[in-house]
Amino acid sequence: EVQLQASGGGLVQAGGSLRLSCAGSGFIFGDYAITWFRQAPGKEREAVSCLSSYDGDTSYADAVKGRFTISSDAAKNTVYLQMNTLKPEDTAVYYCAADPWGSCSDSIATQAYWGQGTQVTVSS
């Protein structure tokens, strides 16, 4: 069964750090670009960061650039999102998604698989 499992969320104070994990199974990890999306209450889902399987490029939303880092461990079929210097506005449910095109895209429509999401809450 093709599956993505997002984990690592939690409650943290502003300025703290969390590392999210997106573990894939049932598909070839290297054939997909993995994108982290987030959705805050009452807001649209937005792309946060992406790791391309085509060329290894990474991308970041302006709001998180310099604070978040995306990386992968191919042996574990896992993509990580290291989140540092967290702010209250980072509070959201974070989702990972896999795009078979292989190149990074902010498009929700092109994602083939989605993880269940993990809650990140940053207190003031």
mmCIF file of N, CA and C in Angstrom:
data_model
loop_
_atom_site.group_PDB
_atom_site.id
_atom_site.type_symbol
_atom_site.label_atom_id
_atom_site.label_comp_id
_atom_site.label_asym_id
_atom_site.label_seq_id
_atom_site.Cartn_x
_atom_site.Cartn_y
_atom_site.Cartn_z
ATOM 1 N N GLU A 1 0.841 -1.175 0.000
ATOM 2 C CA GLU A 1 0.000 0.000 0.000
ATOM 3 C C GLU A 1 0.886 1.238 0.000
ATOM 4 N N VAL A 2 0.591 2.161 -0.884
ATOM 5 C CA VAL A 2 1.305 3.420 -0.927
ATOM 6 C C VAL A 2 0.853 4.267 0.254
ATOM 7 N N GLN A 3 1.825 4.771 0.982
ATOM 8 C CA GLN A 3 1.486 5.502 2.187
ATOM 9 C C GLN A 3 2.575 6.504 2.519
ATOM 10 N N LEU A 4 2.153 7.652 3.001
ATOM 11 C CA LEU A 4 3.040 8.634 3.590
ATOM 12 C C LEU A 4 2.597 8.876 5.018
ATOM 13 N N GLN A 5 3.546 8.888 5.913
ATOM 14 C CA GLN A 5 3.249 9.122 7.314
ATOM 15 C C GLN A 5 4.044 10.315 7.816
ATOM 16 N N ALA A 6 3.332 11.355 8.182
ATOM 17 C CA ALA A 6 3.955 12.538 8.754
ATOM 18 C C ALA A 6 3.949 12.422 10.270
ATOM 19 N N SER A 7 5.042 12.807 10.870
ATOM 20 C CA SER A 7 5.155 12.736 12.316
ATOM 21 C C SER A 7 6.124 13.799 12.803
ATOM 22 N N GLY A 8 6.178 13.976 14.099
ATOM 23 C CA GLY A 8 7.136 14.877 14.701
ATOM 24 C C GLY A 8 6.574 16.191 15.195
ATOM 25 N N GLY A 9 5.314 16.422 14.950
ATOM 26 C CA GLY A 9 4.703 17.654 15.425
ATOM 27 C C GLY A 9 4.535 17.654 16.926
ATOM 28 N N GLY A 10 4.191 18.798 17.440
ATOM 29 C CA GLY A 10 3.996 18.929 18.865
ATOM 30 C C GLY A 10 3.816 20.369 19.266
ATOM 31 N N LEU A 11 3.884 20.593 20.545
ATOM 32 C CA LEU A 11 3.756 21.924 21.115
ATOM 33 C C LEU A 11 5.132 22.435 21.510
ATOM 34 N N VAL A 12 5.456 23.620 21.056
ATOM 35 C CA VAL A 12 6.756 24.198 21.344
ATOM 36 C C VAL A 12 6.603 25.698 21.543
ATOM 37 N N GLN A 13 7.455 26.254 22.362
ATOM 38 C CA GLN A 13 7.445 27.693 22.564
ATOM 39 C C GLN A 13 8.121 28.410 21.407
ATOM 40 N N ALA A 14 7.740 29.643 21.211
ATOM 41 C CA ALA A 14 8.370 30.457 20.178
ATOM 42 C C ALA A 14 9.886 30.461 20.363
ATOM 43 N N GLY A 15 10.576 30.310 19.252
ATOM 44 C CA GLY A 15 12.022 30.228 19.279
ATOM 45 C C GLY A 15 12.554 28.818 19.350
ATOM 46 N N GLY A 16 11.691 27.871 19.603
ATOM 47 C CA GLY A 16 12.092 26.486 19.696
ATOM 48 C C GLY A 16 12.178 25.810 18.347
ATOM 49 N N SER A 17 12.462 24.518 18.387
ATOM 50 C CA SER A 17 12.672 23.746 17.172
ATOM 51 C C SER A 17 11.897 22.442 17.203
ATOM 52 N N LEU A 18 11.549 21.979 16.029
ATOM 53 C CA LEU A 18 10.965 20.670 15.832
ATOM 54 C C LEU A 18 11.510 20.091 14.539
ATOM 55 N N ARG A 19 11.543 18.787 14.465
ATOM 56 C CA ARG A 19 11.881 18.120 13.223
ATOM 57 C C ARG A 19 10.741 17.209 12.820
ATOM 58 N N LEU A 20 10.165 17.495 11.683
ATOM 59 C CA LEU A 20 9.108 16.672 11.141
ATOM 60 C C LEU A 20 9.691 15.601 10.237
ATOM 61 N N SER A 21 9.040 14.461 10.226
ATOM 62 C CA SER A 21 9.452 13.360 9.372
ATOM 63 C C SER A 21 8.307 12.961 8.463
ATOM 64 N N CYS A 22 8.652 12.613 7.252
ATOM 65 C CA CYS A 22 7.692 12.094 6.289
ATOM 66 C C CYS A 22 8.244 10.782 5.767
ATOM 67 N N ALA A 23 7.674 9.697 6.224
ATOM 68 C CA ALA A 23 8.139 8.373 5.847
ATOM 69 C C ALA A 23 7.240 7.795 4.767
ATOM 70 N N GLY A 24 7.844 7.357 3.688
ATOM 71 C CA GLY A 24 7.102 6.796 2.582
ATOM 72 C C GLY A 24 7.252 5.291 2.511
ATOM 73 N N SER A 25 6.210 4.648 2.048
ATOM 74 C CA SER A 25 6.255 3.215 1.823
ATOM 75 C C SER A 25 5.383 2.882 0.624
ATOM 76 N N GLY A 26 5.709 1.787 -0.047
ATOM 77 C CA GLY A 26 4.914 1.350 -1.175
ATOM 78 C C GLY A 26 5.175 2.095 -2.475
ATOM 79 N N PHE A 27 6.206 2.908 -2.514
ATOM 80 C CA PHE A 27 6.567 3.603 -3.740
ATOM 81 C C PHE A 27 8.068 3.836 -3.745
ATOM 82 N N ILE A 28 8.576 4.175 -4.912
ATOM 83 C CA ILE A 28 10.002 4.437 -5.040
ATOM 84 C C ILE A 28 10.266 5.873 -4.634
ATOM 85 N N PHE A 29 10.939 6.015 -3.525
ATOM 86 C CA PHE A 29 11.181 7.325 -2.951
ATOM 87 C C PHE A 29 11.789 8.295 -3.955
ATOM 88 N N GLY A 30 12.769 7.839 -4.706
ATOM 89 C CA GLY A 30 13.495 8.710 -5.610
ATOM 90 C C GLY A 30 12.736 9.157 -6.840
ATOM 91 N N ASP A 31 11.562 8.632 -7.061
ATOM 92 C CA ASP A 31 10.762 9.010 -8.226
ATOM 93 C C ASP A 31 9.838 10.193 -7.959
ATOM 94 N N TYR A 32 9.813 10.684 -6.746
ATOM 95 C CA TYR A 32 8.856 11.708 -6.361
ATOM 96 C C TYR A 32 9.543 12.904 -5.739
ATOM 97 N N ALA A 33 9.008 14.058 -6.049
ATOM 98 C CA ALA A 33 9.340 15.235 -5.263
ATOM 99 C C ALA A 33 8.468 15.234 -4.021
ATOM 100 N N ILE A 34 9.065 15.555 -2.908
ATOM 101 C CA ILE A 34 8.327 15.600 -1.657
ATOM 102 C C ILE A 34 8.181 17.048 -1.225
ATOM 103 N N THR A 35 6.951 17.431 -0.992
ATOM 104 C CA THR A 35 6.647 18.793 -0.589
ATOM 105 C C THR A 35 5.954 18.789 0.763
ATOM 106 N N TRP A 36 6.385 19.688 1.606
ATOM 107 C CA TRP A 36 5.686 19.945 2.856
ATOM 108 C C TRP A 36 4.709 21.090 2.641
ATOM 109 N N PHE A 37 3.480 20.849 2.986
ATOM 110 C CA PHE A 37 2.444 21.864 3.000
ATOM 111 C C PHE A 37 2.010 22.097 4.438
ATOM 112 N N ARG A 38 1.389 23.212 4.665
ATOM 113 C CA ARG A 38 0.792 23.448 5.964
ATOM 114 C C ARG A 38 -0.531 24.177 5.799
ATOM 115 N N GLN A 39 -1.386 23.980 6.758
ATOM 116 C CA GLN A 39 -2.683 24.622 6.740
ATOM 117 C C GLN A 39 -3.041 25.055 8.153
ATOM 118 N N ALA A 40 -3.149 26.345 8.317
ATOM 119 C CA ALA A 40 -3.571 26.915 9.583
ATOM 120 C C ALA A 40 -5.087 27.011 9.604
ATOM 121 N N PRO A 41 -5.677 27.049 10.786
ATOM 122 C CA PRO A 41 -7.134 27.147 10.869
ATOM 123 C C PRO A 41 -7.669 28.339 10.098
ATOM 124 N N GLY A 42 -8.658 28.090 9.257
ATOM 125 C CA GLY A 42 -9.278 29.147 8.487
ATOM 126 C C GLY A 42 -8.487 29.638 7.296
ATOM 127 N N LYS A 43 -7.365 29.025 7.014
ATOM 128 C CA LYS A 43 -6.525 29.452 5.904
ATOM 129 C C LYS A 43 -6.355 28.335 4.885
ATOM 130 N N GLU A 44 -5.952 28.729 3.695
ATOM 131 C CA GLU A 44 -5.706 27.759 2.645
ATOM 132 C C GLU A 44 -4.407 27.006 2.886
ATOM 133 N N ARG A 45 -4.361 25.809 2.350
ATOM 134 C CA ARG A 45 -3.141 25.037 2.423
ATOM 135 C C ARG A 45 -2.074 25.680 1.546
ATOM 136 N N GLU A 46 -0.875 25.792 2.084
ATOM 137 C CA GLU A 46 0.199 26.432 1.362
ATOM 138 C C GLU A 46 1.457 25.579 1.397
ATOM 139 N N ALA A 47 2.221 25.669 0.329
ATOM 140 C CA ALA A 47 3.486 24.953 0.260
ATOM 141 C C ALA A 47 4.507 25.634 1.156
ATOM 142 N N VAL A 48 5.277 24.833 1.855
ATOM 143 C CA VAL A 48 6.297 25.323 2.765
ATOM 144 C C VAL A 48 7.696 25.062 2.222
ATOM 145 N N SER A 49 7.928 23.835 1.799
ATOM 146 C CA SER A 49 9.246 23.459 1.320
ATOM 147 C C SER A 49 9.135 22.222 0.454
ATOM 148 N N CYS A 50 10.085 22.066 -0.445
ATOM 149 C CA CYS A 50 10.066 20.935 -1.362
ATOM 150 C C CYS A 50 11.477 20.440 -1.612
ATOM 151 N N LEU A 51 11.584 19.142 -1.806
ATOM 152 C CA LEU A 51 12.829 18.507 -2.206
ATOM 153 C C LEU A 51 12.579 17.778 -3.517
ATOM 154 N N SER A 52 13.303 18.166 -4.552
ATOM 155 C CA SER A 52 13.132 17.587 -5.871
ATOM 156 C C SER A 52 13.920 16.294 -6.008
ATOM 157 N N SER A 53 13.295 15.288 -6.612
ATOM 158 C CA SER A 53 14.006 14.057 -6.928
ATOM 159 C C SER A 53 14.720 14.148 -8.262
ATOM 160 N N TYR A 54 14.380 15.137 -9.062
ATOM 161 C CA TYR A 54 14.959 15.289 -10.382
ATOM 162 C C TYR A 54 16.388 15.824 -10.310
ATOM 163 N N ASP A 55 16.577 16.869 -9.546
ATOM 164 C CA ASP A 55 17.894 17.494 -9.486
ATOM 165 C C ASP A 55 18.368 17.794 -8.071
ATOM 166 N N GLY A 56 17.582 17.413 -7.078
ATOM 167 C CA GLY A 56 17.962 17.653 -5.705
ATOM 168 C C GLY A 56 17.741 19.065 -5.220
ATOM 169 N N ASP A 57 17.168 19.905 -6.051
ATOM 170 C CA ASP A 57 16.901 21.275 -5.639
ATOM 171 C C ASP A 57 15.913 21.316 -4.486
ATOM 172 N N THR A 58 16.046 22.344 -3.702
ATOM 173 C CA THR A 58 15.118 22.596 -2.619
ATOM 174 C C THR A 58 14.459 23.943 -2.821
ATOM 175 N N SER A 59 13.301 24.095 -2.258
ATOM 176 C CA SER A 59 12.611 25.365 -2.306
ATOM 177 C C SER A 59 11.954 25.620 -0.965
ATOM 178 N N TYR A 60 11.783 26.898 -0.664
ATOM 179 C CA TYR A 60 11.202 27.303 0.606
ATOM 180 C C TYR A 60 10.290 28.491 0.396
ATOM 181 N N ALA A 61 9.214 28.492 1.129
ATOM 182 C CA ALA A 61 8.376 29.671 1.161
ATOM 183 C C ALA A 61 9.133 30.807 1.838
ATOM 184 N N ASP A 62 8.856 32.013 1.408
ATOM 185 C CA ASP A 62 9.550 33.160 1.976
ATOM 186 C C ASP A 62 9.398 33.235 3.494
ATOM 187 N N ALA A 63 8.261 32.822 3.979
ATOM 188 C CA ALA A 63 7.988 32.931 5.401
ATOM 189 C C ALA A 63 8.871 32.036 6.260
ATOM 190 N N VAL A 64 9.443 30.999 5.663
ATOM 191 C CA VAL A 64 10.232 30.054 6.438
ATOM 192 C C VAL A 64 11.687 29.999 6.013
ATOM 193 N N LYS A 65 12.031 30.662 4.957
ATOM 194 C CA LYS A 65 13.384 30.610 4.429
ATOM 195 C C LYS A 65 14.384 31.113 5.470
ATOM 196 N N GLY A 66 15.432 30.345 5.654
ATOM 197 C CA GLY A 66 16.426 30.674 6.652
ATOM 198 C C GLY A 66 16.165 30.051 8.000
ATOM 199 N N ARG A 67 14.962 29.554 8.207
ATOM 200 C CA ARG A 67 14.610 28.920 9.465
ATOM 201 C C ARG A 67 14.351 27.421 9.310
ATOM 202 N N PHE A 68 13.811 27.036 8.168
ATOM 203 C CA PHE A 68 13.473 25.632 7.915
ATOM 204 C C PHE A 68 14.455 25.037 6.926
ATOM 205 N N THR A 69 14.719 23.754 7.085
ATOM 206 C CA THR A 69 15.598 23.041 6.178
ATOM 207 C C THR A 69 14.992 21.687 5.842
ATOM 208 N N ILE A 70 14.899 21.395 4.563
ATOM 209 C CA ILE A 70 14.387 20.107 4.133
ATOM 210 C C ILE A 70 15.556 19.204 3.757
ATOM 211 N N SER A 71 15.443 17.939 4.097
ATOM 212 C CA SER A 71 16.494 16.979 3.808
ATOM 213 C C SER A 71 15.879 15.597 3.689
ATOM 214 N N SER A 72 16.694 14.632 3.300
ATOM 215 C CA SER A 72 16.176 13.284 3.121
ATOM 216 C C SER A 72 17.193 12.245 3.547
ATOM 217 N N ASP A 73 16.683 11.085 3.845
ATOM 218 C CA ASP A 73 17.491 9.911 4.113
ATOM 219 C C ASP A 73 16.928 8.816 3.220
ATOM 220 N N ALA A 74 17.586 8.589 2.097
ATOM 221 C CA ALA A 74 17.063 7.645 1.119
ATOM 222 C C ALA A 74 16.963 6.233 1.675
ATOM 223 N N ALA A 75 17.906 5.858 2.511
ATOM 224 C CA ALA A 75 17.898 4.523 3.079
ATOM 225 C C ALA A 75 16.658 4.282 3.927
ATOM 226 N N LYS A 76 16.156 5.329 4.526
ATOM 227 C CA LYS A 76 14.962 5.226 5.361
ATOM 228 C C LYS A 76 13.701 5.651 4.631
ATOM 229 N N ASN A 77 13.849 6.043 3.362
ATOM 230 C CA ASN A 77 12.713 6.504 2.568
ATOM 231 C C ASN A 77 11.957 7.611 3.292
ATOM 232 N N THR A 78 12.714 8.538 3.818
ATOM 233 C CA THR A 78 12.147 9.562 4.682
ATOM 234 C C THR A 78 12.669 10.935 4.302
ATOM 235 N N VAL A 79 11.782 11.905 4.339
ATOM 236 C CA VAL A 79 12.128 13.305 4.162
ATOM 237 C C VAL A 79 11.854 14.029 5.469
ATOM 238 N N TYR A 80 12.746 14.920 5.815
ATOM 239 C CA TYR A 80 12.638 15.647 7.064
ATOM 240 C C TYR A 80 12.432 17.130 6.809
ATOM 241 N N LEU A 81 11.830 17.769 7.765
ATOM 242 C CA LEU A 81 11.744 19.220 7.769
ATOM 243 C C LEU A 81 12.199 19.701 9.138
ATOM 244 N N GLN A 82 13.398 20.226 9.172
ATOM 245 C CA GLN A 82 13.930 20.795 10.401
ATOM 246 C C GLN A 82 13.427 22.223 10.523
ATOM 247 N N MET A 83 12.735 22.497 11.586
ATOM 248 C CA MET A 83 12.121 23.798 11.790
ATOM 249 C C MET A 83 12.752 24.447 13.013
ATOM 250 N N ASN A 84 13.459 25.520 12.775
ATOM 251 C CA ASN A 84 14.121 26.254 13.840
ATOM 252 C C ASN A 84 13.496 27.635 13.995
ATOM 253 N N THR A 85 13.767 28.232 15.127
ATOM 254 C CA THR A 85 13.275 29.580 15.418
ATOM 255 C C THR A 85 11.793 29.695 15.092
ATOM 256 N N LEU A 86 11.046 28.777 15.624
ATOM 257 C CA LEU A 86 9.622 28.724 15.326
ATOM 258 C C LEU A 86 8.891 29.942 15.867
ATOM 259 N N LYS A 87 7.893 30.349 15.117
ATOM 260 C CA LYS A 87 7.074 31.495 15.451
ATOM 261 C C LYS A 87 5.626 31.060 15.610
ATOM 262 N N PRO A 88 4.843 31.816 16.357
ATOM 263 C CA PRO A 88 3.429 31.452 16.495
ATOM 264 C C PRO A 88 2.714 31.316 15.156
ATOM 265 N N GLU A 89 3.096 32.110 14.179
ATOM 266 C CA GLU A 89 2.456 32.027 12.876
ATOM 267 C C GLU A 89 2.803 30.753 12.110
ATOM 268 N N ASP A 90 3.736 29.970 12.628
ATOM 269 C CA ASP A 90 4.025 28.669 12.044
ATOM 270 C C ASP A 90 3.029 27.604 12.485
ATOM 271 N N THR A 91 2.182 27.946 13.416
ATOM 272 C CA THR A 91 1.189 26.999 13.903
ATOM 273 C C THR A 91 0.276 26.556 12.772
ATOM 274 N N ALA A 92 0.197 25.262 12.564
ATOM 275 C CA ALA A 92 -0.593 24.706 11.475
ATOM 276 C C ALA A 92 -0.515 23.196 11.537
ATOM 277 N N VAL A 93 -1.352 22.557 10.749
ATOM 278 C CA VAL A 93 -1.179 21.148 10.470
ATOM 279 C C VAL A 93 -0.246 21.036 9.274
ATOM 280 N N TYR A 94 0.793 20.266 9.419
ATOM 281 C CA TYR A 94 1.781 20.098 8.369
ATOM 282 C C TYR A 94 1.576 18.765 7.674
ATOM 283 N N TYR A 95 1.531 18.815 6.363
ATOM 284 C CA TYR A 95 1.320 17.646 5.536
ATOM 285 C C TYR A 95 2.510 17.446 4.604
ATOM 286 N N CYS A 96 2.864 16.211 4.364
ATOM 287 C CA CYS A 96 3.805 15.931 3.304
ATOM 288 C C CYS A 96 3.065 15.298 2.142
ATOM 289 N N ALA A 97 3.550 15.561 0.949
ATOM 290 C CA ALA A 97 2.907 15.067 -0.253
ATOM 291 C C ALA A 97 3.964 14.671 -1.270
ATOM 292 N N ALA A 98 3.619 13.731 -2.120
ATOM 293 C CA ALA A 98 4.533 13.203 -3.125
ATOM 294 C C ALA A 98 4.020 13.503 -4.516
ATOM 295 N N ASP A 99 4.885 14.082 -5.325
ATOM 296 C CA ASP A 99 4.546 14.463 -6.693
ATOM 297 C C ASP A 99 5.344 13.608 -7.655
ATOM 298 N N PRO A 100 4.680 12.804 -8.485
ATOM 299 C CA PRO A 100 5.409 11.905 -9.385
ATOM 300 C C PRO A 100 6.161 12.619 -10.495
ATOM 301 N N TRP A 101 5.873 13.887 -10.716
ATOM 302 C CA TRP A 101 6.607 14.626 -11.730
ATOM 303 C C TRP A 101 8.094 14.702 -11.373
ATOM 304 N N GLY A 102 8.382 14.762 -10.097
ATOM 305 C CA GLY A 102 9.759 14.713 -9.642
ATOM 306 C C GLY A 102 10.399 16.062 -9.406
ATOM 307 N N SER A 103 9.850 17.088 -10.003
ATOM 308 C CA SER A 103 10.345 18.436 -9.791
ATOM 309 C C SER A 103 9.421 19.159 -8.826
ATOM 310 N N CYS A 104 9.978 20.100 -8.098
ATOM 311 C CA CYS A 104 9.200 20.794 -7.096
ATOM 312 C C CYS A 104 8.116 21.645 -7.720
ATOM 313 N N SER A 105 6.984 21.607 -7.088
ATOM 314 C CA SER A 105 5.842 22.393 -7.507
ATOM 315 C C SER A 105 5.037 22.764 -6.276
ATOM 316 N N ASP A 106 4.476 23.956 -6.305
ATOM 317 C CA ASP A 106 3.591 24.379 -5.228
ATOM 318 C C ASP A 106 2.167 23.884 -5.420
ATOM 319 N N SER A 107 1.935 23.181 -6.509
ATOM 320 C CA SER A 107 0.585 22.776 -6.863
ATOM 321 C C SER A 107 0.088 21.648 -5.987
ATOM 322 N N ILE A 108 -1.073 21.851 -5.421
ATOM 323 C CA ILE A 108 -1.734 20.779 -4.683
ATOM 324 C C ILE A 108 -2.257 19.718 -5.636
ATOM 325 N N ALA A 109 -2.698 20.142 -6.811
ATOM 326 C CA ALA A 109 -3.369 19.249 -7.748
ATOM 327 C C ALA A 109 -2.471 18.155 -8.281
ATOM 328 N N THR A 110 -1.180 18.390 -8.351
ATOM 329 C CA THR A 110 -0.269 17.416 -8.933
ATOM 330 C C THR A 110 0.247 16.390 -7.935
ATOM 331 N N GLN A 111 -0.071 16.564 -6.685
ATOM 332 C CA GLN A 111 0.401 15.620 -5.679
ATOM 333 C C GLN A 111 -0.381 14.315 -5.763
ATOM 334 N N ALA A 112 0.328 13.207 -5.825
ATOM 335 C CA ALA A 112 -0.313 11.906 -5.953
ATOM 336 C C ALA A 112 -0.686 11.297 -4.604
ATOM 337 N N TYR A 113 0.124 11.574 -3.601
ATOM 338 C CA TYR A 113 -0.094 10.980 -2.292
ATOM 339 C C TYR A 113 0.104 12.023 -1.209
ATOM 340 N N TRP A 114 -0.661 11.863 -0.151
ATOM 341 C CA TRP A 114 -0.616 12.778 0.976
ATOM 342 C C TRP A 114 -0.473 12.015 2.280
ATOM 343 N N GLY A 115 0.310 12.566 3.161
ATOM 344 C CA GLY A 115 0.332 12.070 4.517
ATOM 345 C C GLY A 115 -0.855 12.593 5.291
ATOM 346 N N GLN A 116 -1.020 12.095 6.483
ATOM 347 C CA GLN A 116 -2.204 12.424 7.276
ATOM 348 C C GLN A 116 -2.102 13.774 7.969
ATOM 349 N N GLY A 117 -0.928 14.317 8.041
ATOM 350 C CA GLY A 117 -0.728 15.594 8.698
ATOM 351 C C GLY A 117 -0.305 15.437 10.143
ATOM 352 N N THR A 118 0.488 16.377 10.599
ATOM 353 C CA THR A 118 0.916 16.403 11.987
ATOM 354 C C THR A 118 0.804 17.831 12.503
ATOM 355 N N GLN A 119 0.274 17.967 13.687
ATOM 356 C CA GLN A 119 -0.016 19.284 14.244
ATOM 357 C C GLN A 119 1.231 19.906 14.849
ATOM 358 N N VAL A 120 1.494 21.132 14.454
ATOM 359 C CA VAL A 120 2.554 21.932 15.050
ATOM 360 C C VAL A 120 1.908 23.146 15.697
ATOM 361 N N THR A 121 2.144 23.313 16.969
ATOM 362 C CA THR A 121 1.603 24.448 17.695
ATOM 363 C C THR A 121 2.746 25.193 18.365
ATOM 364 N N VAL A 122 2.844 26.464 18.069
ATOM 365 C CA VAL A 122 3.906 27.303 18.618
ATOM 366 C C VAL A 122 3.264 28.352 19.507
ATOM 367 N N SER A 123 3.607 28.328 20.756
ATOM 368 C CA SER A 123 3.052 29.275 21.710
ATOM 369 C C SER A 123 3.904 30.529 21.773
ATOM 370 N N SER A 124 3.276 31.620 22.177
ATOM 371 C CA SER A 124 3.967 32.895 22.263
ATOM 372 C C SER A 124 4.950 32.921 23.423
#
